[in-house]
Short mmCIF file of C-alpha atoms in Angstrom, two decimals:
data_model
loop_
_atom_site.label_atom_id
_atom_site.label_comp_id
_atom_site.label_asym_id
_atom_site.label_seq_id
_atom_site.Cartn_x
_atom_site.Cartn_y
_atom_site.Cartn_z
CA MET A 14 136.24 132.61 103.13
CA LYS A 15 133.77 135.23 104.31
CA LYS A 16 130.20 133.95 104.32
CA SER A 17 127.22 136.14 103.52
CA ILE A 18 125.00 136.31 106.62
CA LYS A 19 121.36 137.02 105.84
CA LYS A 20 119.53 135.34 108.73
CA ILE A 21 120.69 134.95 112.35
CA ALA A 22 119.07 132.90 115.10
CA VAL A 23 119.45 133.60 118.84
CA LEU A 24 118.78 131.42 121.89
CA THR A 25 119.39 131.35 125.64
CA SER A 26 120.64 128.20 127.30
CA GLY A 27 121.50 126.88 130.75
CA GLY A 28 120.62 128.81 133.89
CA ASP A 29 118.83 132.12 133.38
CA ALA A 30 120.58 135.36 134.29
CA PRO A 31 119.33 138.95 134.61
CA GLY A 32 120.23 140.79 131.42
CA MET A 33 119.59 137.95 128.99
CA ASN A 34 116.54 139.79 127.65
CA ALA A 35 118.65 142.91 127.12
CA ALA A 36 121.14 140.83 125.12
CA ILE A 37 118.37 139.33 122.95
CA ARG A 38 116.99 142.81 122.35
CA ALA A 39 120.39 144.08 121.24
CA VAL A 40 120.89 141.12 118.89
CA VAL A 41 117.48 141.60 117.27
CA ARG A 42 117.86 145.33 116.77
CA CYS A 43 121.42 145.06 115.50
CA CYS A 44 120.18 142.53 112.95
CA THR A 45 117.60 145.06 111.81
CA PHE A 46 120.32 147.72 111.61
CA HIS A 47 122.31 145.44 109.27
CA GLU A 48 119.17 144.47 107.34
CA VAL A 49 119.55 140.86 108.46
CA GLU A 50 116.60 138.66 109.46
CA CYS A 51 116.47 137.46 113.05
CA VAL A 52 114.88 134.31 114.47
CA GLY A 53 114.31 133.48 118.13
CA ILE A 54 114.65 129.90 119.34
CA TYR A 55 112.54 128.98 122.35
CA ARG A 56 113.85 126.69 125.12
CA GLY A 57 117.50 126.82 124.19
CA LEU A 58 119.25 123.91 122.54
CA GLN A 59 116.20 121.71 123.06
CA GLY A 60 114.11 124.14 121.04
CA LEU A 61 116.78 124.04 118.37
CA ILE A 62 116.26 120.28 118.06
CA GLU A 63 112.45 120.58 118.18
CA ASN A 64 112.33 123.38 115.60
CA ASP A 65 110.69 125.81 118.04
CA PHE A 66 111.52 128.96 116.04
CA THR A 67 109.83 132.36 115.78
CA PRO A 68 110.67 135.48 113.72
CA LEU A 69 111.83 138.46 115.77
CA GLY A 70 111.77 142.15 114.86
CA PRO A 71 112.42 145.42 116.73
CA ARG A 72 108.87 145.50 118.13
CA SER A 73 109.11 141.86 119.24
CA VAL A 74 111.62 142.90 121.90
CA LYS A 75 110.04 146.11 123.17
CA ASN A 76 109.81 146.61 126.94
CA ILE A 77 112.05 143.67 127.83
CA ILE A 78 115.34 145.41 128.66
CA ASN A 79 114.19 145.80 132.27
CA ARG A 80 112.89 142.26 132.70
CA GLY A 81 114.80 139.48 134.43
CA GLY A 82 114.94 135.92 133.14
CA THR A 83 114.63 135.22 129.42
CA PHE A 84 111.46 135.55 127.38
CA LEU A 85 112.83 132.94 124.97
CA LYS A 86 112.91 130.49 127.90
CA SER A 87 115.81 128.20 128.66
CA ALA A 88 116.25 124.46 129.06
CA ARG A 89 119.05 121.96 129.41
CA SER A 90 119.13 119.45 126.57
CA GLU A 91 120.35 115.90 126.94
CA ALA A 92 119.45 115.27 123.29
CA PHE A 93 121.97 117.89 122.13
CA ARG A 94 124.73 115.85 123.79
CA THR A 95 124.15 113.16 121.13
CA LYS A 96 125.31 113.27 117.52
CA GLU A 97 121.76 112.49 116.38
CA GLY A 98 120.38 115.44 118.32
CA ARG A 99 122.93 117.83 116.89
CA GLU A 100 122.28 116.56 113.36
CA LYS A 101 118.57 117.26 113.84
CA ALA A 102 119.39 120.76 115.08
CA HIS A 103 121.56 121.40 112.03
CA GLN A 104 118.84 120.17 109.68
CA ASN A 105 116.34 122.56 111.30
CA LEU A 106 118.69 125.51 110.91
CA LYS A 107 119.33 124.76 107.25
CA ALA A 108 115.64 124.14 106.53
CA SER A 109 114.87 127.61 107.92
CA SER A 110 117.68 129.17 105.84
CA ILE A 111 119.46 130.32 109.00
CA ASP A 112 123.09 131.26 108.31
CA ALA A 113 124.42 131.76 111.85
CA LEU A 114 123.57 131.24 115.50
CA ILE A 115 124.12 133.32 118.65
CA VAL A 116 123.96 131.43 121.95
CA ILE A 117 123.67 133.19 125.30
CA GLY A 118 124.72 131.05 128.25
CA GLY A 119 127.60 129.58 130.24
CA ASP A 120 130.44 127.12 129.76
CA GLY A 121 128.14 124.15 129.12
CA THR A 122 126.46 126.09 126.31
CA PHE A 123 129.83 127.05 124.84
CA ALA A 124 131.06 123.45 124.98
CA GLY A 125 128.04 122.40 122.91
CA ALA A 126 128.55 125.31 120.52
CA LYS A 127 132.19 124.37 119.97
CA ILE A 128 131.30 120.77 119.11
CA PHE A 129 128.49 121.90 116.81
CA ASN A 130 130.80 124.24 114.93
CA GLU A 131 133.44 121.52 114.55
CA GLU A 132 130.92 119.00 113.23
CA PHE A 133 129.03 121.20 110.79
CA ASN A 134 131.28 124.24 110.27
CA PHE A 135 128.25 126.32 111.23
CA PRO A 136 128.90 129.94 112.31
CA ILE A 137 128.23 130.39 116.04
CA ILE A 138 128.93 133.23 118.45
CA GLY A 139 128.66 132.93 122.24
CA ILE A 140 127.58 135.62 124.70
CA PRO A 141 128.45 134.89 128.37
CA GLY A 142 125.28 134.87 130.47
CA THR A 143 125.65 133.43 133.98
CA ILE A 144 125.51 134.95 137.45
CA ASP A 145 128.55 132.89 138.53
CA ASN A 146 131.03 135.01 136.51
CA ASP A 147 133.02 131.83 135.89
CA ILE A 148 133.75 132.07 132.15
CA ASN A 149 137.40 132.25 131.12
CA GLY A 150 138.28 135.16 128.84
CA THR A 151 135.84 137.81 130.07
CA ASP A 152 136.03 140.03 133.13
CA PHE A 153 132.27 139.98 133.64
CA THR A 154 129.32 137.86 132.56
CA ILE A 155 125.75 139.04 132.08
CA GLY A 156 123.80 138.73 135.34
CA TYR A 157 126.75 138.80 137.72
CA ASP A 158 126.40 142.43 138.79
CA THR A 159 122.68 142.07 139.43
CA ALA A 160 123.25 138.93 141.50
CA LEU A 161 125.84 140.75 143.59
CA ASN A 162 123.41 143.57 144.33
CA THR A 163 120.70 141.06 145.26
CA VAL A 164 123.03 139.24 147.66
CA VAL A 165 124.28 142.42 149.32
CA GLU A 166 120.73 143.69 149.82
CA ALA A 167 119.72 140.37 151.39
CA ILE A 168 122.73 140.29 153.71
CA ASP A 169 122.07 143.88 154.81
CA LYS A 170 118.63 142.76 155.96
CA ILE A 171 119.96 139.64 157.64
CA ARG A 172 122.49 141.75 159.54
CA ASP A 173 119.66 143.75 161.13
CA THR A 174 118.37 140.55 162.72
CA ALA A 175 121.87 139.32 163.58
CA ASN A 176 122.58 142.56 165.46
CA SER A 177 119.24 142.50 167.26
CA HIS A 178 119.72 138.98 168.65
CA ASN A 179 123.51 138.50 168.91
CA ARG A 180 123.39 135.81 166.27
CA LEU A 181 125.86 134.28 163.87
CA PHE A 182 124.40 133.87 160.38
CA LEU A 183 125.84 131.56 157.73
CA VAL A 184 124.62 132.86 154.36
CA GLU A 185 125.05 130.53 151.38
CA VAL A 186 125.33 132.12 147.95
CA MET A 187 125.57 130.64 144.46
CA GLY A 188 128.78 130.11 142.56
CA ARG A 189 129.41 126.38 142.07
CA ASP A 190 133.22 126.14 142.02
CA ALA A 191 133.74 129.91 141.66
CA GLY A 192 133.83 132.25 144.63
CA ASP A 193 133.31 135.59 142.86
CA ILE A 194 129.83 136.22 144.24
CA ALA A 195 130.78 135.23 147.78
CA LEU A 196 134.00 137.24 147.85
CA ASN A 197 132.68 140.47 146.34
CA ALA A 198 129.31 140.40 148.09
CA GLY A 199 131.03 139.49 151.36
CA ILE A 200 133.28 142.54 151.14
CA GLY A 201 130.39 144.75 150.06
CA ALA A 202 128.17 143.58 152.91
CA GLY A 203 130.93 143.71 155.53
CA ALA A 204 131.00 139.99 156.31
CA GLU A 205 133.25 138.78 159.12
CA GLU A 206 134.32 135.70 157.16
CA ILE A 207 134.02 134.59 153.53
CA LEU A 208 134.32 130.93 152.54
CA ILE A 209 135.16 130.25 148.89
CA PRO A 210 136.29 127.10 147.07
CA GLU A 211 139.53 128.76 145.90
CA GLU A 212 140.75 129.24 149.50
CA ASP A 213 140.50 126.46 152.11
CA LEU A 214 139.97 128.24 155.43
CA GLY A 215 139.32 125.06 157.38
CA ARG A 216 136.69 124.56 160.09
CA ASP A 217 139.03 124.98 163.06
CA ARG A 218 140.53 128.18 161.65
CA LEU A 219 137.03 129.50 161.03
CA VAL A 220 135.98 128.84 164.62
CA ALA A 221 139.18 130.45 165.92
CA SER A 222 138.52 133.52 163.78
CA LEU A 223 134.95 133.80 165.06
CA LYS A 224 136.19 133.54 168.63
CA ARG A 225 138.60 136.40 167.99
CA SER A 226 135.75 138.46 166.54
CA LYS A 227 133.71 137.82 169.66
CA ALA A 228 136.62 138.71 171.92
CA SER A 229 137.17 141.96 170.03
CA GLY A 230 133.68 143.11 170.95
CA LYS A 231 131.55 141.95 168.05
CA SER A 232 128.12 140.84 169.22
CA SER A 233 127.08 139.29 165.91
CA SER A 234 128.73 137.95 162.78
CA ILE A 235 127.94 137.21 159.16
CA VAL A 236 129.76 134.41 157.33
CA VAL A 237 129.22 134.27 153.56
CA VAL A 238 129.62 130.75 152.19
CA SER A 239 129.96 129.93 148.49
CA GLU A 240 127.92 126.85 147.61
CA GLY A 241 131.06 125.27 146.14
CA ASP A 242 133.12 125.64 149.32
CA GLN A 243 134.21 122.30 150.77
CA ILE A 244 134.86 123.31 154.37
CA GLY A 245 131.91 121.14 155.39
CA LYS A 246 129.76 118.53 153.66
CA ASN A 247 127.13 121.28 153.41
CA ILE A 248 126.24 124.51 155.13
CA LEU A 249 123.98 122.77 157.66
CA GLY A 250 126.83 120.46 158.67
CA LEU A 251 129.11 123.47 159.04
CA ALA A 252 126.55 125.21 161.24
CA GLU A 253 126.34 122.14 163.48
CA TYR A 254 130.13 122.01 163.82
CA ILE A 255 130.22 125.67 164.86
CA ARG A 256 127.46 125.08 167.42
CA GLU A 257 129.48 122.25 168.93
CA ASN A 258 132.67 124.30 169.16
CA LEU A 259 131.47 127.85 169.72
CA ASN A 260 128.68 128.47 172.21
CA GLU A 261 129.04 132.27 172.23
CA TYR A 262 126.60 132.68 169.34
CA GLU A 263 123.20 131.41 168.33
CA VAL A 264 123.90 130.03 164.84
CA LYS A 265 121.41 130.46 162.00
CA VAL A 266 121.55 129.43 158.34
CA THR A 267 120.14 131.25 155.31
CA VAL A 268 120.39 129.81 151.79
CA LEU A 269 119.63 132.59 149.31
CA GLY A 270 119.11 130.18 146.41
CA HIS A 271 117.42 131.25 143.22
CA ILE A 272 116.47 134.77 144.30
CA GLN A 273 120.01 135.55 143.11
CA ARG A 274 119.01 134.73 139.52
CA GLY A 275 115.84 136.78 139.42
CA GLY A 276 114.85 140.41 139.38
CA ALA A 277 115.32 143.35 137.06
CA PRO A 278 118.90 143.60 135.76
CA SER A 279 121.12 146.38 137.03
CA CYS A 280 122.10 149.24 134.74
CA TYR A 281 125.55 147.70 134.36
CA ASP A 282 124.11 144.38 133.21
CA ARG A 283 121.74 146.10 130.77
CA VAL A 284 124.58 148.06 129.20
CA LEU A 285 126.94 145.07 129.17
CA ALA A 286 124.29 142.86 127.54
CA SER A 287 123.57 145.52 124.93
CA ARG A 288 127.26 145.92 124.07
CA LEU A 289 127.83 142.17 123.80
CA GLY A 290 124.67 141.63 121.73
CA VAL A 291 125.61 144.27 119.18
CA ALA A 292 129.21 143.04 119.04
CA ALA A 293 128.03 139.45 118.44
CA VAL A 294 126.03 140.42 115.36
CA ASP A 295 128.81 142.71 114.10
CA SER A 296 131.28 139.83 114.45
CA LEU A 297 129.14 137.52 112.35
CA ILE A 298 128.64 140.16 109.68
CA GLU A 299 132.40 140.74 109.56
CA GLY A 300 133.08 137.00 109.16
CA THR A 301 134.37 136.07 112.63
CA TRP A 302 132.77 133.21 114.55
CA ASP A 303 133.51 130.19 116.74
CA VAL A 304 134.21 132.74 119.47
CA MET A 305 132.70 134.18 122.62
CA ILE A 306 132.21 137.93 122.74
CA GLY A 307 133.40 139.12 126.14
CA ILE A 308 134.79 142.18 127.87
CA ARG A 309 138.33 142.82 129.10
CA HIS A 310 139.36 146.08 130.75
CA SER A 311 136.11 147.66 129.48
CA LYS A 312 136.91 146.70 125.86
CA ILE A 313 134.99 144.16 123.76
CA VAL A 314 137.05 141.08 122.91
CA ALA A 315 136.52 137.93 120.84
CA VAL A 316 137.74 134.77 122.59
CA PRO A 317 137.88 131.35 120.85
CA PHE A 318 135.51 128.82 122.42
CA ALA A 319 138.48 126.54 123.10
CA ASP A 320 140.05 129.25 125.29
CA THR A 321 136.83 129.88 127.24
CA LEU A 322 136.76 126.18 128.14
CA ALA A 323 140.48 125.91 128.97
CA GLY A 324 140.07 127.01 132.59
CA LYS A 325 138.55 129.54 134.94
CA ASN A 326 139.36 133.17 135.53
CA GLU A 327 141.69 133.52 138.49
CA LEU A 328 140.24 135.12 141.59
CA ASP A 329 141.72 138.52 142.45
CA LYS A 330 144.11 137.83 145.34
CA ASP A 331 144.05 141.50 146.30
CA LEU A 332 140.35 141.16 147.09
CA ILE A 333 141.09 138.32 149.50
CA ARG A 334 143.56 140.57 151.31
CA VAL A 335 140.99 143.39 151.38
CA ALA A 336 138.45 141.00 152.89
CA ASP A 337 140.89 139.91 155.61
CA ILE A 338 141.81 143.47 156.55
CA THR A 339 138.33 145.00 156.53
CA SER A 340 136.77 142.18 158.57
CA LEU A 341 138.87 142.95 161.69
#
């Protein structure tokens, strides 16, 4: 039965991603468009348990579309993993007369949202916000495009030094068990090799490939390594192995780390976040929830939480072939 939605709360959870503020802005202003009240929840699911709520209106979200991070803050919540914590969160929502909740985050956030909906039959919509682009059911997640641009810009600068000193640079990028950032940024930055968890290159094959690159006339090389790749115990151990088996290069390591999460969101991420934010509110108003609002082939889609947690998006095999060909 369709439920009348008069007040919607929004929060950001898990790791921050550029474009989260743009998504919050879209949610708030779409609520105003539908004449629905909007409430912001600070510090994610933990703030939900601690009743850290604040009213939001169109002017509350002015001048944030260009800002990275999330002005509502984010935090991981161990308390929300417990039934008692979730019961407290539900009590707080009901006490504030909140009818529905929009959560912006990754798979951990969606797992919590799914359980919460099952326990309390409370309307929840998810918006995918993570730089890893590892959410099943959507082609892109908020923050991914910006992270790619940040990585490519950093590698471009590293290459200047690599060329000047005949060095081999191993550049570690984020991605956990997903190689999207490494693969796409590696192609975009012209890397000689790309190591991703989905494809096991192997240390010996990597060294052989680098030797061929050297023999072909390359005086420097860039190897992009996804943090989830298991070719070595860690990137420093991999660097040491290469030093022991390839003396043609001076080997250096750069871990880009959290600079990939920061910075002003790209235009694509701002537009994507705005589309998903509006669609999330529209979905609640129309009576559809317990879903993630994503994008497939440039069209907005609603994907059940259970499907988003069923697996990972498959990596584009054509991109792997492109990487192999263009790195010759």
